[in-house]
Amino acid sequence: LGSISRYAVSCLMSRWQRFPLAARSVSACGGLMIGIISSLLPKDAAVLRVLLITGFLGGFTTFSSFSLETVSLFEKGETAKALLNIFLNIASALAFAYIGSKAPLLFRKA
């Protein structure tokens, strides 16, 4: 399901060919989801954690798509775009993982 979801995002975003958005969007969304899931699921819910984090998110997020898009930009001589793509992918995935990890704060009773 994760791989199919990633493919669907790529298809939906294919209209923006000037800059690769699909891998970055998937990385950011995957970072957000892994932060939320890891912070909300109890540690003893091992099977559910493996199913959602390793299974779904492992198939959904992918470093290989990001790598291919970046190499393609370098090969086209678009070094600035390639470097920007590297920075934005890493920064957005880390930022959204952090934001997701703070999800329990949203559900805490006042």
PDB file of N, CA and C in Angstrom:
ATOM      1  N   LEU A   1       0.812  -1.207   0.000  1.00  0.00           N
ATOM      2  CA  LEU A   1       0.000   0.000   0.000  1.00  0.00           C
ATOM      3  C   LEU A   1       0.853   1.268   0.000  1.00  0.00           C
ATOM      4  N   GLY A   2       1.968   1.213   0.704  1.00  0.00           N
ATOM      5  CA  GLY A   2       2.853   2.374   0.738  1.00  0.00           C
ATOM      6  C   GLY A   2       3.426   2.692  -0.630  1.00  0.00           C
ATOM      7  N   SER A   3       3.868   1.668  -1.343  1.00  0.00           N
ATOM      8  CA  SER A   3       4.438   1.872  -2.682  1.00  0.00           C
ATOM      9  C   SER A   3       3.391   2.395  -3.657  1.00  0.00           C
ATOM     10  N   ILE A   4       2.182   1.855  -3.567  1.00  0.00           N
ATOM     11  CA  ILE A   4       1.094   2.316  -4.443  1.00  0.00           C
ATOM     12  C   ILE A   4       0.763   3.769  -4.124  1.00  0.00           C
ATOM     13  N   SER A   5       0.761   4.115  -2.847  1.00  0.00           N
ATOM     14  CA  SER A   5       0.493   5.506  -2.449  1.00  0.00           C
ATOM     15  C   SER A   5       1.573   6.444  -2.982  1.00  0.00           C
ATOM     16  N   ARG A   6       2.839   6.008  -2.904  1.00  0.00           N
ATOM     17  CA  ARG A   6       3.934   6.829  -3.433  1.00  0.00           C
ATOM     18  C   ARG A   6       3.769   7.031  -4.936  1.00  0.00           C
ATOM     19  N   TYR A   7       3.419   5.975  -5.645  1.00  0.00           N
ATOM     20  CA  TYR A   7       3.212   6.067  -7.089  1.00  0.00           C
ATOM     21  C   TYR A   7       2.071   7.028  -7.411  1.00  0.00           C
ATOM     22  N   ALA A   8       1.004   6.975  -6.631  1.00  0.00           N
ATOM     23  CA  ALA A   8      -0.131   7.874  -6.845  1.00  0.00           C
ATOM     24  C   ALA A   8       0.279   9.330  -6.662  1.00  0.00           C
ATOM     25  N   VAL A   9       1.077   9.602  -5.641  1.00  0.00           N
ATOM     26  CA  VAL A   9       1.573  10.970  -5.423  1.00  0.00           C
ATOM     27  C   VAL A   9       2.421  11.408  -6.616  1.00  0.00           C
ATOM     28  N   SER A  10       3.286  10.532  -7.099  1.00  0.00           N
ATOM     29  CA  SER A  10       4.134  10.861  -8.253  1.00  0.00           C
ATOM     30  C   SER A  10       3.293  11.178  -9.477  1.00  0.00           C
ATOM     31  N   CYS A  11       2.250  10.395  -9.706  1.00  0.00           N
ATOM     32  CA  CYS A  11       1.369  10.643 -10.856  1.00  0.00           C
ATOM     33  C   CYS A  11       0.641  11.967 -10.718  1.00  0.00           C
ATOM     34  N   LEU A  12       0.146  12.242  -9.523  1.00  0.00           N
ATOM     35  CA  LEU A  12      -0.585  13.487  -9.294  1.00  0.00           C
ATOM     36  C   LEU A  12       0.310  14.716  -9.448  1.00  0.00           C
ATOM     37  N   MET A  13       1.567  14.581  -9.089  1.00  0.00           N
ATOM     38  CA  MET A  13       2.467  15.724  -9.110  1.00  0.00           C
ATOM     39  C   MET A  13       3.292  15.812 -10.394  1.00  0.00           C
ATOM     40  N   SER A  14       3.073  14.903 -11.320  1.00  0.00           N
ATOM     41  CA  SER A  14       3.898  14.861 -12.532  1.00  0.00           C
ATOM     42  C   SER A  14       3.732  16.101 -13.408  1.00  0.00           C
ATOM     43  N   ARG A  15       2.702  16.864 -13.190  1.00  0.00           N
ATOM     44  CA  ARG A  15       2.501  18.068 -14.006  1.00  0.00           C
ATOM     45  C   ARG A  15       3.535  19.155 -13.713  1.00  0.00           C
ATOM     46  N   TRP A  16       4.210  19.068 -12.553  1.00  0.00           N
ATOM     47  CA  TRP A  16       5.249  20.047 -12.204  1.00  0.00           C
ATOM     48  C   TRP A  16       6.618  19.467 -12.557  1.00  0.00           C
ATOM     49  N   GLN A  17       7.000  19.574 -13.791  1.00  0.00           N
ATOM     50  CA  GLN A  17       8.246  18.970 -14.255  1.00  0.00           C
ATOM     51  C   GLN A  17       9.449  19.897 -14.121  1.00  0.00           C
ATOM     52  N   ARG A  18       9.248  21.135 -13.788  1.00  0.00           N
ATOM     53  CA  ARG A  18      10.375  22.056 -13.694  1.00  0.00           C
ATOM     54  C   ARG A  18      11.251  21.769 -12.483  1.00  0.00           C
ATOM     55  N   PHE A  19      10.649  21.165 -11.462  1.00  0.00           N
ATOM     56  CA  PHE A  19      11.403  20.826 -10.252  1.00  0.00           C
ATOM     57  C   PHE A  19      10.744  19.605  -9.630  1.00  0.00           C
ATOM     58  N   PRO A  20      11.541  18.613  -9.225  1.00  0.00           N
ATOM     59  CA  PRO A  20      10.949  17.387  -8.674  1.00  0.00           C
ATOM     60  C   PRO A  20      10.294  17.624  -7.312  1.00  0.00           C
ATOM     61  N   LEU A  21       8.987  17.480  -7.276  1.00  0.00           N
ATOM     62  CA  LEU A  21       8.248  17.708  -6.048  1.00  0.00           C
ATOM     63  C   LEU A  21       7.772  16.424  -5.385  1.00  0.00           C
ATOM     64  N   ALA A  22       7.579  15.375  -6.152  1.00  0.00           N
ATOM     65  CA  ALA A  22       6.964  14.165  -5.617  1.00  0.00           C
ATOM     66  C   ALA A  22       7.795  13.547  -4.497  1.00  0.00           C
ATOM     67  N   ALA A  23       9.079  13.318  -4.737  1.00  0.00           N
ATOM     68  CA  ALA A  23       9.903  12.671  -3.710  1.00  0.00           C
ATOM     69  C   ALA A  23       9.981  13.532  -2.454  1.00  0.00           C
ATOM     70  N   ARG A  24      10.088  14.849  -2.623  1.00  0.00           N
ATOM     71  CA  ARG A  24      10.158  15.735  -1.462  1.00  0.00           C
ATOM     72  C   ARG A  24       8.838  15.717  -0.707  1.00  0.00           C
ATOM     73  N   SER A  25       7.736  15.737  -1.430  1.00  0.00           N
ATOM     74  CA  SER A  25       6.430  15.699  -0.771  1.00  0.00           C
ATOM     75  C   SER A  25       6.224  14.401  -0.013  1.00  0.00           C
ATOM     76  N   VAL A  26       6.626  13.299  -0.633  1.00  0.00           N
ATOM     77  CA  VAL A  26       6.511  12.002   0.024  1.00  0.00           C
ATOM     78  C   VAL A  26       7.432  11.939   1.236  1.00  0.00           C
ATOM     79  N   SER A  27       8.641  12.460   1.122  1.00  0.00           N
ATOM     80  CA  SER A  27       9.579  12.466   2.256  1.00  0.00           C
ATOM     81  C   SER A  27       9.023  13.284   3.414  1.00  0.00           C
ATOM     82  N   ALA A  28       8.482  14.458   3.099  1.00  0.00           N
ATOM     83  CA  ALA A  28       7.923  15.310   4.150  1.00  0.00           C
ATOM     84  C   ALA A  28       6.706  14.651   4.795  1.00  0.00           C
ATOM     85  N   CYS A  29       5.822  14.140   3.974  1.00  0.00           N
ATOM     86  CA  CYS A  29       4.618  13.484   4.490  1.00  0.00           C
ATOM     87  C   CYS A  29       4.995  12.237   5.293  1.00  0.00           C
ATOM     88  N   GLY A  30       5.946  11.471   4.783  1.00  0.00           N
ATOM     89  CA  GLY A  30       6.408  10.281   5.502  1.00  0.00           C
ATOM     90  C   GLY A  30       7.061  10.645   6.818  1.00  0.00           C
ATOM     91  N   GLY A  31       7.816  11.733   6.818  1.00  0.00           N
ATOM     92  CA  GLY A  31       8.422  12.202   8.067  1.00  0.00           C
ATOM     93  C   GLY A  31       7.363  12.592   9.086  1.00  0.00           C
ATOM     94  N   LEU A  32       6.343  13.293   8.623  1.00  0.00           N
ATOM     95  CA  LEU A  32       5.246  13.682   9.512  1.00  0.00           C
ATOM     96  C   LEU A  32       4.547  12.443  10.062  1.00  0.00           C
ATOM     97  N   MET A  33       4.242  11.488   9.180  1.00  0.00           N
ATOM     98  CA  MET A  33       3.535  10.286   9.618  1.00  0.00           C
ATOM     99  C   MET A  33       4.373   9.445  10.581  1.00  0.00           C
ATOM    100  N   ILE A  34       5.675   9.310  10.315  1.00  0.00           N
ATOM    101  CA  ILE A  34       6.506   8.501  11.218  1.00  0.00           C
ATOM    102  C   ILE A  34       6.629   9.170  12.582  1.00  0.00           C
ATOM    103  N   GLY A  35       6.676  10.494  12.591  1.00  0.00           N
ATOM    104  CA  GLY A  35       6.714  11.209  13.867  1.00  0.00           C
ATOM    105  C   GLY A  35       5.431  11.009  14.660  1.00  0.00           C
ATOM    106  N   ILE A  36       4.292  11.117  13.979  1.00  0.00           N
ATOM    107  CA  ILE A  36       2.997  10.943  14.645  1.00  0.00           C
ATOM    108  C   ILE A  36       2.842   9.506  15.141  1.00  0.00           C
ATOM    109  N   ILE A  37       3.095   8.545  14.251  1.00  0.00           N
ATOM    110  CA  ILE A  37       2.906   7.136  14.613  1.00  0.00           C
ATOM    111  C   ILE A  37       3.829   6.731  15.751  1.00  0.00           C
ATOM    112  N   SER A  38       5.096   7.101  15.662  1.00  0.00           N
ATOM    113  CA  SER A  38       6.044   6.679  16.701  1.00  0.00           C
ATOM    114  C   SER A  38       5.766   7.340  18.036  1.00  0.00           C
ATOM    115  N   SER A  39       5.172   8.523  18.014  1.00  0.00           N
ATOM    116  CA  SER A  39       4.902   9.194  19.285  1.00  0.00           C
ATOM    117  C   SER A  39       3.548   8.810  19.878  1.00  0.00           C
ATOM    118  N   LEU A  40       2.608   8.394  19.054  1.00  0.00           N
ATOM    119  CA  LEU A  40       1.274   8.055  19.563  1.00  0.00           C
ATOM    120  C   LEU A  40       1.107   6.575  19.903  1.00  0.00           C
ATOM    121  N   LEU A  41       1.772   5.710  19.157  1.00  0.00           N
ATOM    122  CA  LEU A  41       1.627   4.274  19.424  1.00  0.00           C
ATOM    123  C   LEU A  41       2.456   3.878  20.639  1.00  0.00           C
ATOM    124  N   PRO A  42       1.871   3.118  21.525  1.00  0.00           N
ATOM    125  CA  PRO A  42       2.653   2.649  22.675  1.00  0.00           C
ATOM    126  C   PRO A  42       3.791   1.747  22.218  1.00  0.00           C
ATOM    127  N   LYS A  43       4.859   1.753  22.986  1.00  0.00           N
ATOM    128  CA  LYS A  43       6.045   0.949  22.633  1.00  0.00           C
ATOM    129  C   LYS A  43       5.720  -0.539  22.581  1.00  0.00           C
ATOM    130  N   ASP A  44       4.729  -0.979  23.329  1.00  0.00           N
ATOM    131  CA  ASP A  44       4.401  -2.407  23.342  1.00  0.00           C
ATOM    132  C   ASP A  44       3.494  -2.822  22.180  1.00  0.00           C
ATOM    133  N   ALA A  45       3.131  -1.888  21.314  1.00  0.00           N
ATOM    134  CA  ALA A  45       2.338  -2.208  20.125  1.00  0.00           C
ATOM    135  C   ALA A  45       3.279  -2.530  18.965  1.00  0.00           C
ATOM    136  N   ALA A  46       4.181  -3.469  19.208  1.00  0.00           N
ATOM    137  CA  ALA A  46       5.255  -3.769  18.256  1.00  0.00           C
ATOM    138  C   ALA A  46       4.742  -4.185  16.880  1.00  0.00           C
ATOM    139  N   VAL A  47       3.737  -5.020  16.839  1.00  0.00           N
ATOM    140  CA  VAL A  47       3.233  -5.500  15.549  1.00  0.00           C
ATOM    141  C   VAL A  47       2.655  -4.340  14.730  1.00  0.00           C
ATOM    142  N   LEU A  48       1.876  -3.513  15.365  1.00  0.00           N
ATOM    143  CA  LEU A  48       1.290  -2.364  14.671  1.00  0.00           C
ATOM    144  C   LEU A  48       2.367  -1.365  14.244  1.00  0.00           C
ATOM    145  N   ARG A  49       3.362  -1.156  15.091  1.00  0.00           N
ATOM    146  CA  ARG A  49       4.472  -0.257  14.752  1.00  0.00           C
ATOM    147  C   ARG A  49       5.217  -0.779  13.522  1.00  0.00           C
ATOM    148  N   VAL A  50       5.513  -2.081  13.503  1.00  0.00           N
ATOM    149  CA  VAL A  50       6.223  -2.674  12.357  1.00  0.00           C
ATOM    150  C   VAL A  50       5.354  -2.575  11.106  1.00  0.00           C
ATOM    151  N   LEU A  51       4.070  -2.862  11.230  1.00  0.00           N
ATOM    152  CA  LEU A  51       3.164  -2.798  10.082  1.00  0.00           C
ATOM    153  C   LEU A  51       3.112  -1.387   9.492  1.00  0.00           C
ATOM    154  N   LEU A  52       2.939  -0.396  10.344  1.00  0.00           N
ATOM    155  CA  LEU A  52       2.790   0.976   9.854  1.00  0.00           C
ATOM    156  C   LEU A  52       4.115   1.640   9.492  1.00  0.00           C
ATOM    157  N   ILE A  53       5.110   1.509  10.361  1.00  0.00           N
ATOM    158  CA  ILE A  53       6.375   2.210  10.130  1.00  0.00           C
ATOM    159  C   ILE A  53       7.243   1.482   9.111  1.00  0.00           C
ATOM    160  N   THR A  54       7.528   0.219   9.374  1.00  0.00           N
ATOM    161  CA  THR A  54       8.391  -0.526   8.459  1.00  0.00           C
ATOM    162  C   THR A  54       7.656  -0.895   7.177  1.00  0.00           C
ATOM    163  N   GLY A  55       6.421  -1.352   7.319  1.00  0.00           N
ATOM    164  CA  GLY A  55       5.649  -1.792   6.158  1.00  0.00           C
ATOM    165  C   GLY A  55       5.164  -0.655   5.280  1.00  0.00           C
ATOM    166  N   PHE A  56       4.167   0.086   5.771  1.00  0.00           N
ATOM    167  CA  PHE A  56       3.575   1.137   4.946  1.00  0.00           C
ATOM    168  C   PHE A  56       4.562   2.261   4.640  1.00  0.00           C
ATOM    169  N   LEU A  57       5.157   2.840   5.686  1.00  0.00           N
ATOM    170  CA  LEU A  57       6.050   3.981   5.455  1.00  0.00           C
ATOM    171  C   LEU A  57       7.339   3.564   4.751  1.00  0.00           C
ATOM    172  N   GLY A  58       7.789   2.336   4.981  1.00  0.00           N
ATOM    173  CA  GLY A  58       8.961   1.841   4.270  1.00  0.00           C
ATOM    174  C   GLY A  58       8.716   1.770   2.772  1.00  0.00           C
ATOM    175  N   GLY A  59       7.494   1.416   2.395  1.00  0.00           N
ATOM    176  CA  GLY A  59       7.140   1.393   0.979  1.00  0.00           C
ATOM    177  C   GLY A  59       6.791   2.772   0.436  1.00  0.00           C
ATOM    178  N   PHE A  60       6.255   3.620   1.302  1.00  0.00           N
ATOM    179  CA  PHE A  60       5.806   4.949   0.871  1.00  0.00           C
ATOM    180  C   PHE A  60       6.969   5.895   0.626  1.00  0.00           C
ATOM    181  N   THR A  61       7.849   6.024   1.592  1.00  0.00           N
ATOM    182  CA  THR A  61       8.990   6.923   1.421  1.00  0.00           C
ATOM    183  C   THR A  61      10.112   6.156   0.734  1.00  0.00           C
ATOM    184  N   THR A  62      10.861   6.850  -0.044  1.00  0.00           N
ATOM    185  CA  THR A  62      11.921   6.153  -0.755  1.00  0.00           C
ATOM    186  C   THR A  62      13.080   7.080  -1.042  1.00  0.00           C
ATOM    187  N   PHE A  63      14.229   6.627  -0.674  1.00  0.00           N
ATOM    188  CA  PHE A  63      15.432   7.398  -0.946  1.00  0.00           C
ATOM    189  C   PHE A  63      15.846   7.243  -2.407  1.00  0.00           C
ATOM    190  N   SER A  64      15.463   6.128  -3.019  1.00  0.00           N
ATOM    191  CA  SER A  64      15.884   5.883  -4.401  1.00  0.00           C
ATOM    192  C   SER A  64      15.256   6.873  -5.380  1.00  0.00           C
ATOM    193  N   SER A  65      13.991   7.232  -5.186  1.00  0.00           N
ATOM    194  CA  SER A  65      13.359   8.212  -6.077  1.00  0.00           C
ATOM    195  C   SER A  65      14.041   9.566  -5.949  1.00  0.00           C
ATOM    196  N   PHE A  66      14.295   9.966  -4.726  1.00  0.00           N
ATOM    197  CA  PHE A  66      15.001  11.213  -4.472  1.00  0.00           C
ATOM    198  C   PHE A  66      16.377  11.193  -5.139  1.00  0.00           C
ATOM    199  N   SER A  67      17.077  10.072  -5.000  1.00  0.00           N
ATOM    200  CA  SER A  67      18.412   9.948  -5.589  1.00  0.00           C
ATOM    201  C   SER A  67      18.367  10.060  -7.101  1.00  0.00           C
ATOM    202  N   LEU A  68      17.430   9.356  -7.724  1.00  0.00           N
ATOM    203  CA  LEU A  68      17.310   9.387  -9.180  1.00  0.00           C
ATOM    204  C   LEU A  68      16.976  10.787  -9.677  1.00  0.00           C
ATOM    205  N   GLU A  69      16.056  11.455  -9.013  1.00  0.00           N
ATOM    206  CA  GLU A  69      15.695  12.819  -9.411  1.00  0.00           C
ATOM    207  C   GLU A  69      16.899  13.752  -9.293  1.00  0.00           C
ATOM    208  N   THR A  70      17.670  13.599  -8.229  1.00  0.00           N
ATOM    209  CA  THR A  70      18.825  14.466  -8.004  1.00  0.00           C
ATOM    210  C   THR A  70      19.923  14.197  -9.023  1.00  0.00           C
ATOM    211  N   VAL A  71      20.222  12.937  -9.282  1.00  0.00           N
ATOM    212  CA  VAL A  71      21.228  12.584 -10.286  1.00  0.00           C
ATOM    213  C   VAL A  71      20.815  13.120 -11.650  1.00  0.00           C
ATOM    214  N   SER A  72      19.529  13.011 -11.962  1.00  0.00           N
ATOM    215  CA  SER A  72      19.024  13.525 -13.242  1.00  0.00           C
ATOM    216  C   SER A  72      19.269  15.028 -13.369  1.00  0.00           C
ATOM    217  N   LEU A  73      19.049  15.763 -12.292  1.00  0.00           N
ATOM    218  CA  LEU A  73      19.308  17.205 -12.323  1.00  0.00           C
ATOM    219  C   LEU A  73      20.797  17.489 -12.534  1.00  0.00           C
ATOM    220  N   PHE A  74      21.668  16.751 -11.851  1.00  0.00           N
ATOM    221  CA  PHE A  74      23.109  16.919 -12.045  1.00  0.00           C
ATOM    222  C   PHE A  74      23.495  16.616 -13.493  1.00  0.00           C
ATOM    223  N   GLU A  75      22.940  15.538 -14.052  1.00  0.00           N
ATOM    224  CA  GLU A  75      23.266  15.160 -15.423  1.00  0.00           C
ATOM    225  C   GLU A  75      22.804  16.196 -16.438  1.00  0.00           C
ATOM    226  N   LYS A  76      21.735  16.912 -16.131  1.00  0.00           N
ATOM    227  CA  LYS A  76      21.237  17.973 -17.012  1.00  0.00           C
ATOM    228  C   LYS A  76      22.020  19.272 -16.830  1.00  0.00           C
ATOM    229  N   GLY A  77      22.990  19.244 -15.903  1.00  0.00           N
ATOM    230  CA  GLY A  77      23.778  20.444 -15.646  1.00  0.00           C
ATOM    231  C   GLY A  77      23.076  21.434 -14.740  1.00  0.00           C
ATOM    232  N   GLU A  78      22.013  21.008 -14.082  1.00  0.00           N
ATOM    233  CA  GLU A  78      21.249  21.885 -13.197  1.00  0.00           C
ATOM    234  C   GLU A  78      21.728  21.689 -11.753  1.00  0.00           C
ATOM    235  N   THR A  79      22.982  22.048 -11.524  1.00  0.00           N
ATOM    236  CA  THR A  79      23.624  21.819 -10.236  1.00  0.00           C
ATOM    237  C   THR A  79      22.915  22.552  -9.098  1.00  0.00           C
ATOM    238  N   ALA A  80      22.526  23.778  -9.324  1.00  0.00           N
ATOM    239  CA  ALA A  80      21.850  24.540  -8.261  1.00  0.00           C
ATOM    240  C   ALA A  80      20.536  23.863  -7.874  1.00  0.00           C
ATOM    241  N   LYS A  81      19.763  23.423  -8.852  1.00  0.00           N
ATOM    242  CA  LYS A  81      18.509  22.727  -8.556  1.00  0.00           C
ATOM    243  C   LYS A  81      18.777  21.414  -7.833  1.00  0.00           C
ATOM    244  N   ALA A  82      19.825  20.699  -8.235  1.00  0.00           N
ATOM    245  CA  ALA A  82      20.161  19.425  -7.593  1.00  0.00           C
ATOM    246  C   ALA A  82      20.518  19.651  -6.125  1.00  0.00           C
ATOM    247  N   LEU A  83      21.332  20.648  -5.859  1.00  0.00           N
ATOM    248  CA  LEU A  83      21.727  20.935  -4.478  1.00  0.00           C
ATOM    249  C   LEU A  83      20.540  21.421  -3.646  1.00  0.00           C
ATOM    250  N   LEU A  84      19.689  22.237  -4.266  1.00  0.00           N
ATOM    251  CA  LEU A  84      18.486  22.689  -3.579  1.00  0.00           C
ATOM    252  C   LEU A  84      17.574  21.502  -3.279  1.00  0.00           C
ATOM    253  N   ASN A  85      17.464  20.577  -4.226  1.00  0.00           N
ATOM    254  CA  ASN A  85      16.646  19.389  -4.028  1.00  0.00           C
ATOM    255  C   ASN A  85      17.168  18.556  -2.856  1.00  0.00           C
ATOM    256  N   ILE A  86      18.478  18.409  -2.764  1.00  0.00           N
ATOM    257  CA  ILE A  86      19.078  17.665  -1.647  1.00  0.00           C
ATOM    258  C   ILE A  86      18.719  18.337  -0.324  1.00  0.00           C
ATOM    259  N   PHE A  87      18.948  19.636  -0.248  1.00  0.00           N
ATOM    260  CA  PHE A  87      18.672  20.364   0.982  1.00  0.00           C
ATOM    261  C   PHE A  87      17.196  20.301   1.361  1.00  0.00           C
ATOM    262  N   LEU A  88      16.303  20.577   0.401  1.00  0.00           N
ATOM    263  CA  LEU A  88      14.873  20.619   0.706  1.00  0.00           C
ATOM    264  C   LEU A  88      14.326  19.251   1.111  1.00  0.00           C
ATOM    265  N   ASN A  89      14.792  18.189   0.460  1.00  0.00           N
ATOM    266  CA  ASN A  89      14.335  16.843   0.832  1.00  0.00           C
ATOM    267  C   ASN A  89      14.738  16.504   2.258  1.00  0.00           C
ATOM    268  N   ILE A  90      15.982  16.739   2.586  1.00  0.00           N
ATOM    269  CA  ILE A  90      16.461  16.396   3.926  1.00  0.00           C
ATOM    270  C   ILE A  90      15.812  17.298   4.973  1.00  0.00           C
ATOM    271  N   ALA A  91      15.790  18.589   4.711  1.00  0.00           N
ATOM    272  CA  ALA A  91      15.231  19.535   5.686  1.00  0.00           C
ATOM    273  C   ALA A  91      13.747  19.295   5.915  1.00  0.00           C
ATOM    274  N   SER A  92      12.990  19.065   4.857  1.00  0.00           N
ATOM    275  CA  SER A  92      11.549  18.869   5.048  1.00  0.00           C
ATOM    276  C   SER A  92      11.255  17.557   5.751  1.00  0.00           C
ATOM    277  N   ALA A  93      11.974  16.485   5.421  1.00  0.00           N
ATOM    278  CA  ALA A  93      11.744  15.201   6.101  1.00  0.00           C
ATOM    279  C   ALA A  93      12.054  15.323   7.591  1.00  0.00           C
ATOM    280  N   LEU A  94      13.169  15.968   7.930  1.00  0.00           N
ATOM    281  CA  LEU A  94      13.524  16.142   9.342  1.00  0.00           C
ATOM    282  C   LEU A  94      12.533  17.054  10.059  1.00  0.00           C
ATOM    283  N   ALA A  95      12.156  18.148   9.419  1.00  0.00           N
ATOM    284  CA  ALA A  95      11.224  19.088  10.043  1.00  0.00           C
ATOM    285  C   ALA A  95       9.873  18.434  10.312  1.00  0.00           C
ATOM    286  N   PHE A  96       9.368  17.706   9.329  1.00  0.00           N
ATOM    287  CA  PHE A  96       8.062  17.087   9.511  1.00  0.00           C
ATOM    288  C   PHE A  96       8.112  15.918  10.493  1.00  0.00           C
ATOM    289  N   ALA A  97       9.218  15.198  10.556  1.00  0.00           N
ATOM    290  CA  ALA A  97       9.352  14.148  11.569  1.00  0.00           C
ATOM    291  C   ALA A  97       9.315  14.769  12.961  1.00  0.00           C
ATOM    292  N   TYR A  98       9.964  15.906  13.128  1.00  0.00           N
ATOM    293  CA  TYR A  98       9.944  16.608  14.416  1.00  0.00           C
ATOM    294  C   TYR A  98       8.530  17.089  14.747  1.00  0.00           C
ATOM    295  N   ILE A  99       7.877  17.704  13.761  1.00  0.00           N
ATOM    296  CA  ILE A  99       6.509  18.188  13.980  1.00  0.00           C
ATOM    297  C   ILE A  99       5.594  17.022  14.353  1.00  0.00           C
ATOM    298  N   GLY A 100       5.731  15.921  13.631  1.00  0.00           N
ATOM    299  CA  GLY A 100       4.910  14.753  13.923  1.00  0.00           C
ATOM    300  C   GLY A 100       5.171  14.193  15.307  1.00  0.00           C
ATOM    301  N   SER A 101       6.409  14.256  15.746  1.00  0.00           N
ATOM    302  CA  SER A 101       6.741  13.716  17.070  1.00  0.00           C
ATOM    303  C   SER A 101       6.104  14.529  18.191  1.00  0.00           C
ATOM    304  N   LYS A 102       5.668  15.727  17.870  1.00  0.00           N
ATOM    305  CA  LYS A 102       5.021  16.587  18.864  1.00  0.00           C
ATOM    306  C   LYS A 102       3.506  16.402  18.859  1.00  0.00           C
ATOM    307  N   ALA A 103       2.987  15.477  18.060  1.00  0.00           N
ATOM    308  CA  ALA A 103       1.550  15.247  17.972  1.00  0.00           C
ATOM    309  C   ALA A 103       0.894  14.955  19.316  1.00  0.00           C
ATOM    310  N   PRO A 104       1.559  14.211  20.220  1.00  0.00           N
ATOM    311  CA  PRO A 104       0.892  13.970  21.517  1.00  0.00           C
ATOM    312  C   PRO A 104       0.531  15.244  22.249  1.00  0.00           C
ATOM    313  N   LEU A 105       1.250  16.315  22.020  1.00  0.00           N
ATOM    314  CA  LEU A 105       0.935  17.591  22.669  1.00  0.00           C
ATOM    315  C   LEU A 105      -0.436  18.104  22.246  1.00  0.00           C
ATOM    316  N   LEU A 106      -0.843  17.741  21.026  1.00  0.00           N
ATOM    317  CA  LEU A 106      -2.152  18.178  20.522  1.00  0.00           C
ATOM    318  C   LEU A 106      -3.296  17.460  21.240  1.00  0.00           C
ATOM    319  N   PHE A 107      -3.007  16.268  21.743  1.00  0.00           N
ATOM    320  CA  PHE A 107      -4.053  15.453  22.347  1.00  0.00           C
ATOM    321  C   PHE A 107      -3.998  15.453  23.874  1.00  0.00           C
ATOM    322  N   ARG A 108      -3.039  16.165  24.434  1.00  0.00           N
ATOM    323  CA  ARG A 108      -2.883  16.226  25.889  1.00  0.00           C
ATOM    324  C   ARG A 108      -4.011  17.062  26.481  1.00  0.00           C
ATOM    325  N   LYS A 109      -4.515  16.605  27.583  1.00  0.00           N
ATOM    326  CA  LYS A 109      -5.581  17.345  28.271  1.00  0.00           C
ATOM    327  C   LYS A 109      -4.995  18.567  28.950  1.00  0.00           C
ATOM    328  N   ALA A 110      -5.730  19.656  28.872  1.00  0.00           N
ATOM    329  CA  ALA A 110      -5.264  20.913  29.464  1.00  0.00           C
ATOM    330  C   ALA A 110      -5.356  20.899  30.962  1.00  0.00           C
TER     331      ALA A 110
END
